[in-house]
Short mmCIF file of C-alpha atoms in Angstrom, two decimals:
data_model
loop_
_atom_site.label_atom_id
_atom_site.label_comp_id
_atom_site.label_asym_id
_atom_site.label_seq_id
_atom_site.Cartn_x
_atom_site.Cartn_y
_atom_site.Cartn_z
CA MET A 1 9.97 -67.47 -79.53
CA THR A 2 11.07 -69.96 -77.07
CA ILE A 3 8.62 -73.05 -77.23
CA LEU A 4 8.89 -76.10 -75.36
CA ILE A 5 7.62 -79.55 -76.71
CA VAL A 6 6.46 -81.85 -73.99
CA GLY A 7 6.57 -85.48 -75.33
CA GLY A 8 8.99 -84.29 -78.01
CA SER A 9 10.24 -87.81 -78.44
CA GLY A 10 6.99 -89.24 -79.49
CA PHE A 11 5.37 -89.32 -83.04
CA LEU A 12 3.47 -86.03 -83.09
CA GLY A 13 6.09 -84.51 -80.67
CA ALA A 14 8.80 -85.27 -83.10
CA GLU A 15 7.23 -83.41 -86.02
CA LEU A 16 6.36 -80.53 -83.58
CA VAL A 17 10.02 -80.20 -82.85
CA LEU A 18 11.25 -80.69 -86.52
CA GLN A 19 8.54 -77.66 -87.38
CA ALA A 20 9.29 -75.45 -84.73
CA ALA A 21 13.10 -75.64 -85.17
CA ALA A 22 12.62 -75.16 -88.97
CA ALA A 23 10.48 -71.97 -88.01
CA GLY A 24 13.52 -70.66 -86.42
CA HIS A 25 11.92 -70.86 -82.72
CA THR A 26 14.11 -71.57 -80.00
CA THR A 27 13.23 -75.12 -79.33
CA ALA A 28 13.17 -77.39 -76.10
CA ALA A 29 11.74 -80.72 -75.68
CA THR A 30 11.38 -83.44 -73.26
CA PHE A 31 11.46 -87.52 -73.60
CA ALA A 32 10.43 -90.32 -71.38
CA SER A 33 13.32 -92.55 -72.31
CA ARG A 34 15.53 -91.44 -75.20
CA PRO A 35 16.09 -87.65 -76.68
CA GLY A 36 15.47 -87.09 -80.04
CA SER A 37 18.28 -86.13 -82.57
CA THR A 38 16.77 -82.95 -84.02
CA PRO A 39 19.65 -80.18 -84.32
CA LYS A 40 19.80 -77.11 -82.15
CA VAL A 41 16.99 -78.70 -80.01
CA SER A 42 17.55 -78.89 -76.30
CA TRP A 43 16.49 -82.12 -74.63
CA HIS A 44 15.13 -82.40 -71.05
CA ALA A 45 14.12 -85.71 -69.21
CA LEU A 46 10.76 -85.45 -67.72
CA ASP A 47 8.04 -87.97 -66.27
CA LEU A 48 4.77 -86.06 -65.96
CA ARG A 49 4.23 -87.83 -62.60
CA ASP A 50 7.37 -86.04 -61.23
CA PHE A 51 6.01 -82.73 -60.44
CA ASP A 52 9.25 -81.16 -59.19
CA ARG A 53 10.74 -82.05 -62.47
CA ILE A 54 7.94 -80.10 -64.42
CA GLU A 55 9.02 -76.97 -62.07
CA ALA A 56 12.73 -77.46 -62.80
CA VAL A 57 12.20 -77.90 -66.55
CA MET A 58 10.11 -75.00 -67.13
CA ALA A 59 12.45 -72.68 -64.80
CA LYS A 60 15.33 -73.71 -66.93
CA VAL A 61 13.87 -73.38 -70.12
CA LYS A 62 11.52 -70.28 -69.46
CA PRO A 63 9.45 -70.91 -72.54
CA ARG A 64 7.00 -68.49 -74.07
CA ALA A 65 4.83 -71.23 -75.13
CA VAL A 66 4.21 -75.03 -74.08
CA VAL A 67 2.66 -77.52 -76.32
CA ASN A 68 1.80 -80.65 -74.24
CA ALA A 69 1.85 -83.76 -76.68
CA THR A 70 2.30 -86.62 -74.53
CA SER A 71 0.05 -89.79 -74.64
CA GLY A 72 0.32 -91.77 -71.25
CA GLY A 73 -2.68 -94.09 -72.47
CA PRO A 74 -4.93 -94.93 -69.55
CA ASP A 75 -2.28 -93.97 -66.96
CA TRP A 76 -4.36 -91.52 -64.83
CA LYS A 77 -1.21 -89.85 -63.19
CA VAL A 78 0.16 -89.45 -66.41
CA THR A 79 -2.61 -88.56 -68.87
CA ALA A 80 -5.02 -86.83 -66.32
CA GLU A 81 -3.06 -85.34 -63.26
CA GLY A 82 0.44 -84.67 -65.17
CA PRO A 83 -1.24 -82.23 -67.60
CA VAL A 84 -3.03 -80.46 -64.88
CA ARG A 85 0.25 -79.76 -62.86
CA LEU A 86 1.96 -78.97 -66.03
CA ALA A 87 -0.77 -76.13 -66.69
CA MET A 88 -0.41 -74.94 -63.22
CA THR A 89 3.41 -74.35 -63.83
CA ALA A 90 2.81 -72.71 -66.92
CA ALA A 91 0.50 -70.32 -65.55
CA LYS A 92 2.65 -69.74 -62.63
CA HIS A 93 5.64 -69.09 -65.49
CA GLY A 94 3.24 -66.86 -67.74
CA SER A 95 3.84 -69.50 -70.28
CA ARG A 96 1.33 -69.95 -73.33
CA LEU A 97 -0.07 -73.57 -73.02
CA VAL A 98 -1.72 -75.82 -75.86
CA HIS A 99 -2.95 -78.98 -74.67
CA VAL A 100 -3.41 -82.04 -77.17
CA SER A 101 -6.47 -83.88 -76.38
CA SER A 102 -8.56 -86.71 -78.05
CA ASP A 103 -11.69 -87.75 -79.74
CA ALA A 104 -11.64 -90.48 -77.11
CA VAL A 105 -13.43 -87.98 -74.76
CA PHE A 106 -16.77 -88.43 -76.63
CA SER A 107 -18.88 -91.77 -76.53
CA GLY A 108 -20.24 -91.62 -80.08
CA ALA A 109 -23.81 -91.12 -79.31
CA HIS A 110 -24.15 -88.14 -80.94
CA VAL A 111 -21.62 -88.92 -83.94
CA HIS A 112 -20.97 -85.11 -84.84
CA TYR A 113 -19.06 -83.23 -82.24
CA ASP A 114 -18.03 -79.44 -82.32
CA GLU A 115 -16.11 -77.87 -79.86
CA SER A 116 -19.05 -76.79 -77.70
CA CYS A 117 -19.96 -80.86 -76.96
CA LEU A 118 -19.52 -81.90 -73.36
CA PRO A 119 -17.25 -85.06 -73.04
CA ASP A 120 -18.92 -88.40 -72.21
CA PRO A 121 -16.23 -90.80 -72.22
CA LEU A 122 -16.56 -94.75 -72.17
CA THR A 123 -12.88 -95.66 -71.76
CA PRO A 124 -10.32 -95.27 -68.79
CA TYR A 125 -8.15 -93.39 -71.65
CA GLY A 126 -11.10 -91.00 -72.38
CA ALA A 127 -12.08 -90.35 -68.88
CA ALA A 128 -8.14 -89.38 -68.28
CA LYS A 129 -8.32 -87.27 -71.36
CA ALA A 130 -11.66 -85.47 -70.19
CA ALA A 131 -10.16 -84.78 -66.69
CA ALA A 132 -7.25 -83.24 -67.89
CA GLU A 133 -9.11 -80.97 -70.24
CA THR A 134 -11.25 -79.87 -67.20
CA GLY A 135 -8.37 -79.29 -64.92
CA VAL A 136 -6.05 -77.43 -67.56
CA ARG A 137 -8.73 -75.07 -68.28
CA LEU A 138 -9.55 -74.36 -65.00
CA VAL A 139 -6.12 -73.90 -63.68
CA HIS A 140 -4.98 -72.06 -66.89
CA PRO A 141 -7.86 -70.09 -68.23
CA GLY A 142 -5.77 -68.61 -71.20
CA ALA A 143 -4.80 -72.52 -72.29
CA ALA A 144 -5.99 -73.80 -75.61
CA VAL A 145 -7.33 -77.44 -75.58
CA ALA A 146 -6.78 -79.12 -79.00
CA ARG A 147 -8.93 -82.28 -79.47
CA THR A 148 -7.81 -84.48 -82.71
CA SER A 149 -8.39 -87.95 -83.98
CA LEU A 150 -6.31 -90.77 -85.28
CA ILE A 151 -2.85 -89.36 -86.63
CA VAL A 152 -1.40 -90.67 -89.50
CA GLY A 153 1.89 -89.91 -91.80
CA ASP A 154 4.89 -92.41 -92.27
CA ARG A 155 5.80 -95.71 -90.98
CA ARG A 156 6.33 -93.91 -87.55
CA SER A 157 2.38 -93.90 -87.41
CA GLU A 158 1.20 -96.91 -85.38
CA HIS A 159 -1.95 -96.89 -88.01
CA VAL A 160 0.46 -97.26 -90.92
CA ARG A 161 2.56 -99.80 -89.41
CA ALA A 162 -0.56 -101.94 -88.42
CA VAL A 163 -1.50 -102.08 -92.19
CA HIS A 164 2.12 -103.01 -93.22
CA ASP A 165 2.11 -105.76 -90.67
CA LEU A 166 -1.54 -106.94 -91.54
CA VAL A 167 -0.73 -107.14 -95.34
CA ALA A 168 2.44 -109.03 -94.32
CA GLY A 169 0.76 -111.65 -92.32
CA ILE A 170 2.58 -110.99 -89.16
CA ARG A 171 0.04 -109.15 -87.18
CA THR A 172 -3.38 -110.70 -86.44
CA GLY A 173 -6.63 -108.62 -86.05
CA ALA A 174 -9.03 -107.15 -88.49
CA LEU A 175 -9.88 -103.22 -89.64
CA PHE A 176 -13.49 -102.43 -88.43
CA THR A 177 -15.82 -101.26 -91.03
CA ASP A 178 -18.16 -99.53 -88.45
CA ASP A 179 -15.26 -97.82 -86.50
CA ILE A 180 -15.34 -94.18 -87.99
CA ARG A 181 -13.10 -91.29 -87.36
CA CYS A 182 -11.78 -88.13 -88.87
CA PRO A 183 -7.91 -89.09 -89.31
CA VAL A 184 -5.63 -85.78 -89.57
CA HIS A 185 -1.90 -85.95 -91.06
CA VAL A 186 0.87 -85.59 -88.38
CA ALA A 187 2.30 -82.58 -90.29
CA ASP A 188 -1.04 -80.65 -90.75
CA LEU A 189 -1.77 -81.53 -86.90
CA ALA A 190 1.95 -80.15 -86.01
CA ALA A 191 1.45 -77.00 -88.04
CA ALA A 192 -2.20 -76.23 -86.62
CA LEU A 193 -0.74 -76.62 -82.85
CA LEU A 194 2.14 -74.40 -83.47
CA GLU A 195 -0.08 -71.74 -85.13
CA LEU A 196 -2.46 -72.21 -81.94
CA ALA A 197 0.80 -71.74 -79.68
CA SER A 198 1.68 -68.33 -81.51
CA SER A 199 -1.76 -67.12 -81.14
CA ASP A 200 -3.95 -65.96 -78.21
CA LEU A 201 -6.91 -68.37 -78.81
CA SER A 202 -8.00 -70.03 -75.92
CA GLY A 203 -10.71 -72.91 -74.97
CA VAL A 204 -11.50 -75.77 -76.96
CA HIS A 205 -10.36 -76.17 -80.65
CA HIS A 206 -10.94 -79.51 -82.80
CA LEU A 207 -7.93 -80.38 -85.32
CA ALA A 208 -8.91 -83.28 -87.20
CA GLY A 209 -9.23 -84.18 -90.97
CA SER A 210 -12.34 -83.32 -93.14
CA ASP A 211 -12.86 -86.77 -94.05
CA ALA A 212 -14.65 -89.23 -91.74
CA VAL A 213 -13.49 -92.77 -92.91
CA SER A 214 -13.57 -96.24 -90.98
CA ARG A 215 -10.74 -97.94 -90.01
CA HIS A 216 -10.94 -100.18 -93.02
CA GLU A 217 -11.15 -97.59 -95.63
CA LEU A 218 -8.28 -95.80 -93.93
CA GLY A 219 -6.28 -98.90 -93.98
CA THR A 220 -7.19 -99.29 -97.57
CA LEU A 221 -6.19 -95.62 -98.22
CA ILE A 222 -2.92 -96.41 -96.80
CA ALA A 223 -2.09 -99.53 -98.44
CA ARG A 224 -2.96 -97.94 -101.82
CA ARG A 225 -0.28 -94.90 -100.98
CA ASP A 226 2.33 -97.44 -100.20
CA GLY A 227 1.74 -99.96 -103.03
CA LEU A 228 0.33 -102.70 -100.78
CA ASP A 229 -2.36 -105.15 -101.81
CA ALA A 230 -5.34 -103.64 -99.77
CA ALA A 231 -7.25 -107.00 -100.42
CA ARG A 232 -4.97 -108.89 -97.85
CA LEU A 233 -6.51 -106.42 -95.19
CA PRO A 234 -8.92 -108.49 -92.72
CA THR A 235 -12.35 -106.86 -91.97
CA GLY A 236 -14.54 -107.13 -89.24
CA LEU A 237 -17.19 -105.09 -86.97
CA ARG A 238 -16.23 -103.52 -83.83
CA ALA A 239 -19.89 -103.94 -82.55
CA ASP A 240 -19.29 -107.77 -82.68
CA SER A 241 -15.84 -107.39 -80.89
CA ALA A 242 -15.44 -107.02 -76.78
CA LEU A 243 -13.24 -103.77 -77.35
CA PRO A 244 -14.39 -100.97 -75.37
CA GLY A 245 -15.21 -97.38 -76.81
CA ALA A 246 -17.17 -95.11 -79.33
CA LEU A 247 -17.80 -96.61 -82.73
CA ASP A 248 -18.60 -93.36 -84.73
CA VAL A 249 -17.01 -89.98 -83.62
CA ARG A 250 -16.74 -87.13 -86.06
CA LEU A 251 -14.80 -84.17 -84.99
CA ASP A 252 -16.27 -80.96 -86.70
CA SER A 253 -13.31 -78.85 -87.26
CA ARG A 254 -14.95 -76.24 -89.10
CA ALA A 255 -15.27 -73.51 -86.67
CA THR A 256 -11.87 -73.83 -85.56
CA GLN A 257 -10.44 -74.06 -89.24
CA GLN A 258 -11.94 -70.57 -89.92
CA ARG A 259 -9.47 -69.04 -87.31
CA LEU A 260 -6.56 -70.77 -88.59
CA GLY A 261 -4.48 -70.40 -91.41
CA THR A 262 -3.11 -74.11 -91.47
CA ARG A 263 -5.61 -76.36 -93.88
CA LEU A 264 -6.25 -79.55 -92.15
CA ARG A 265 -6.65 -82.05 -95.18
CA GLY A 266 -9.04 -85.20 -95.27
CA ALA A 267 -7.86 -88.69 -95.38
CA ARG A 268 -8.53 -89.17 -99.01
CA GLN A 269 -6.35 -86.31 -99.97
CA PHE A 270 -3.47 -86.84 -98.07
CA LEU A 271 -3.16 -90.61 -98.56
CA ALA A 272 -3.89 -90.07 -102.30
CA PRO A 273 -1.37 -92.25 -104.42
CA GLY A 274 1.49 -90.01 -105.11
CA THR A 275 1.33 -87.85 -102.15
#
């Protein structure tokens, strides 16, 4: 099929592009500032705040499926409004849409969240992501919304870079022992998203790893995998900091996992030494 990866130059987007092209799909991707280098992929500049450009790219590519892997942080126009306009355009062109969302839509008040749980964000980023989910599903009822958690892989991952920098002493800060998430490997997540794109599944789906770990445990696992001294990682409590956001959010992905062939490994497995 012809597939368009929106945000293809980002960490997750780049993995989606690689896997889509390797699977033999006719692959197009968008970039904000610099195109990727994957062979046989057509690249298109796109700013999700430019609604005319969204239409132009969609009309040129004519994708059967679109995966929106962009990350605009708390920028409301990019993170909330842009995905809704993209969904409207995908619906107009008859394209399937998979929209990537985040566990930031939850406050942590209930700790465990399955696909039926309603968003209750605490941060501007979480609010923008929650608004995008609602808007996307409203204008494109056949779309799939895929919530995920911390995305981990090699040094391109911000979480891995942070661990290396903390061990080297070139970054300050601490890894919180009370900040808990369900990290997912970028390759597993990309494969699951492409499987969703090839299916007719709609609605909300959770794509997170099977292990709930603290930021500090995640850092320790990364350090041990990469041969670093985990004892050099500073610890702290997020509850004692001024940082906004949830403490403990665990996405329950079991219902989605039963519908997909792609296995979402836990961090203790995909970060085991030698993997």
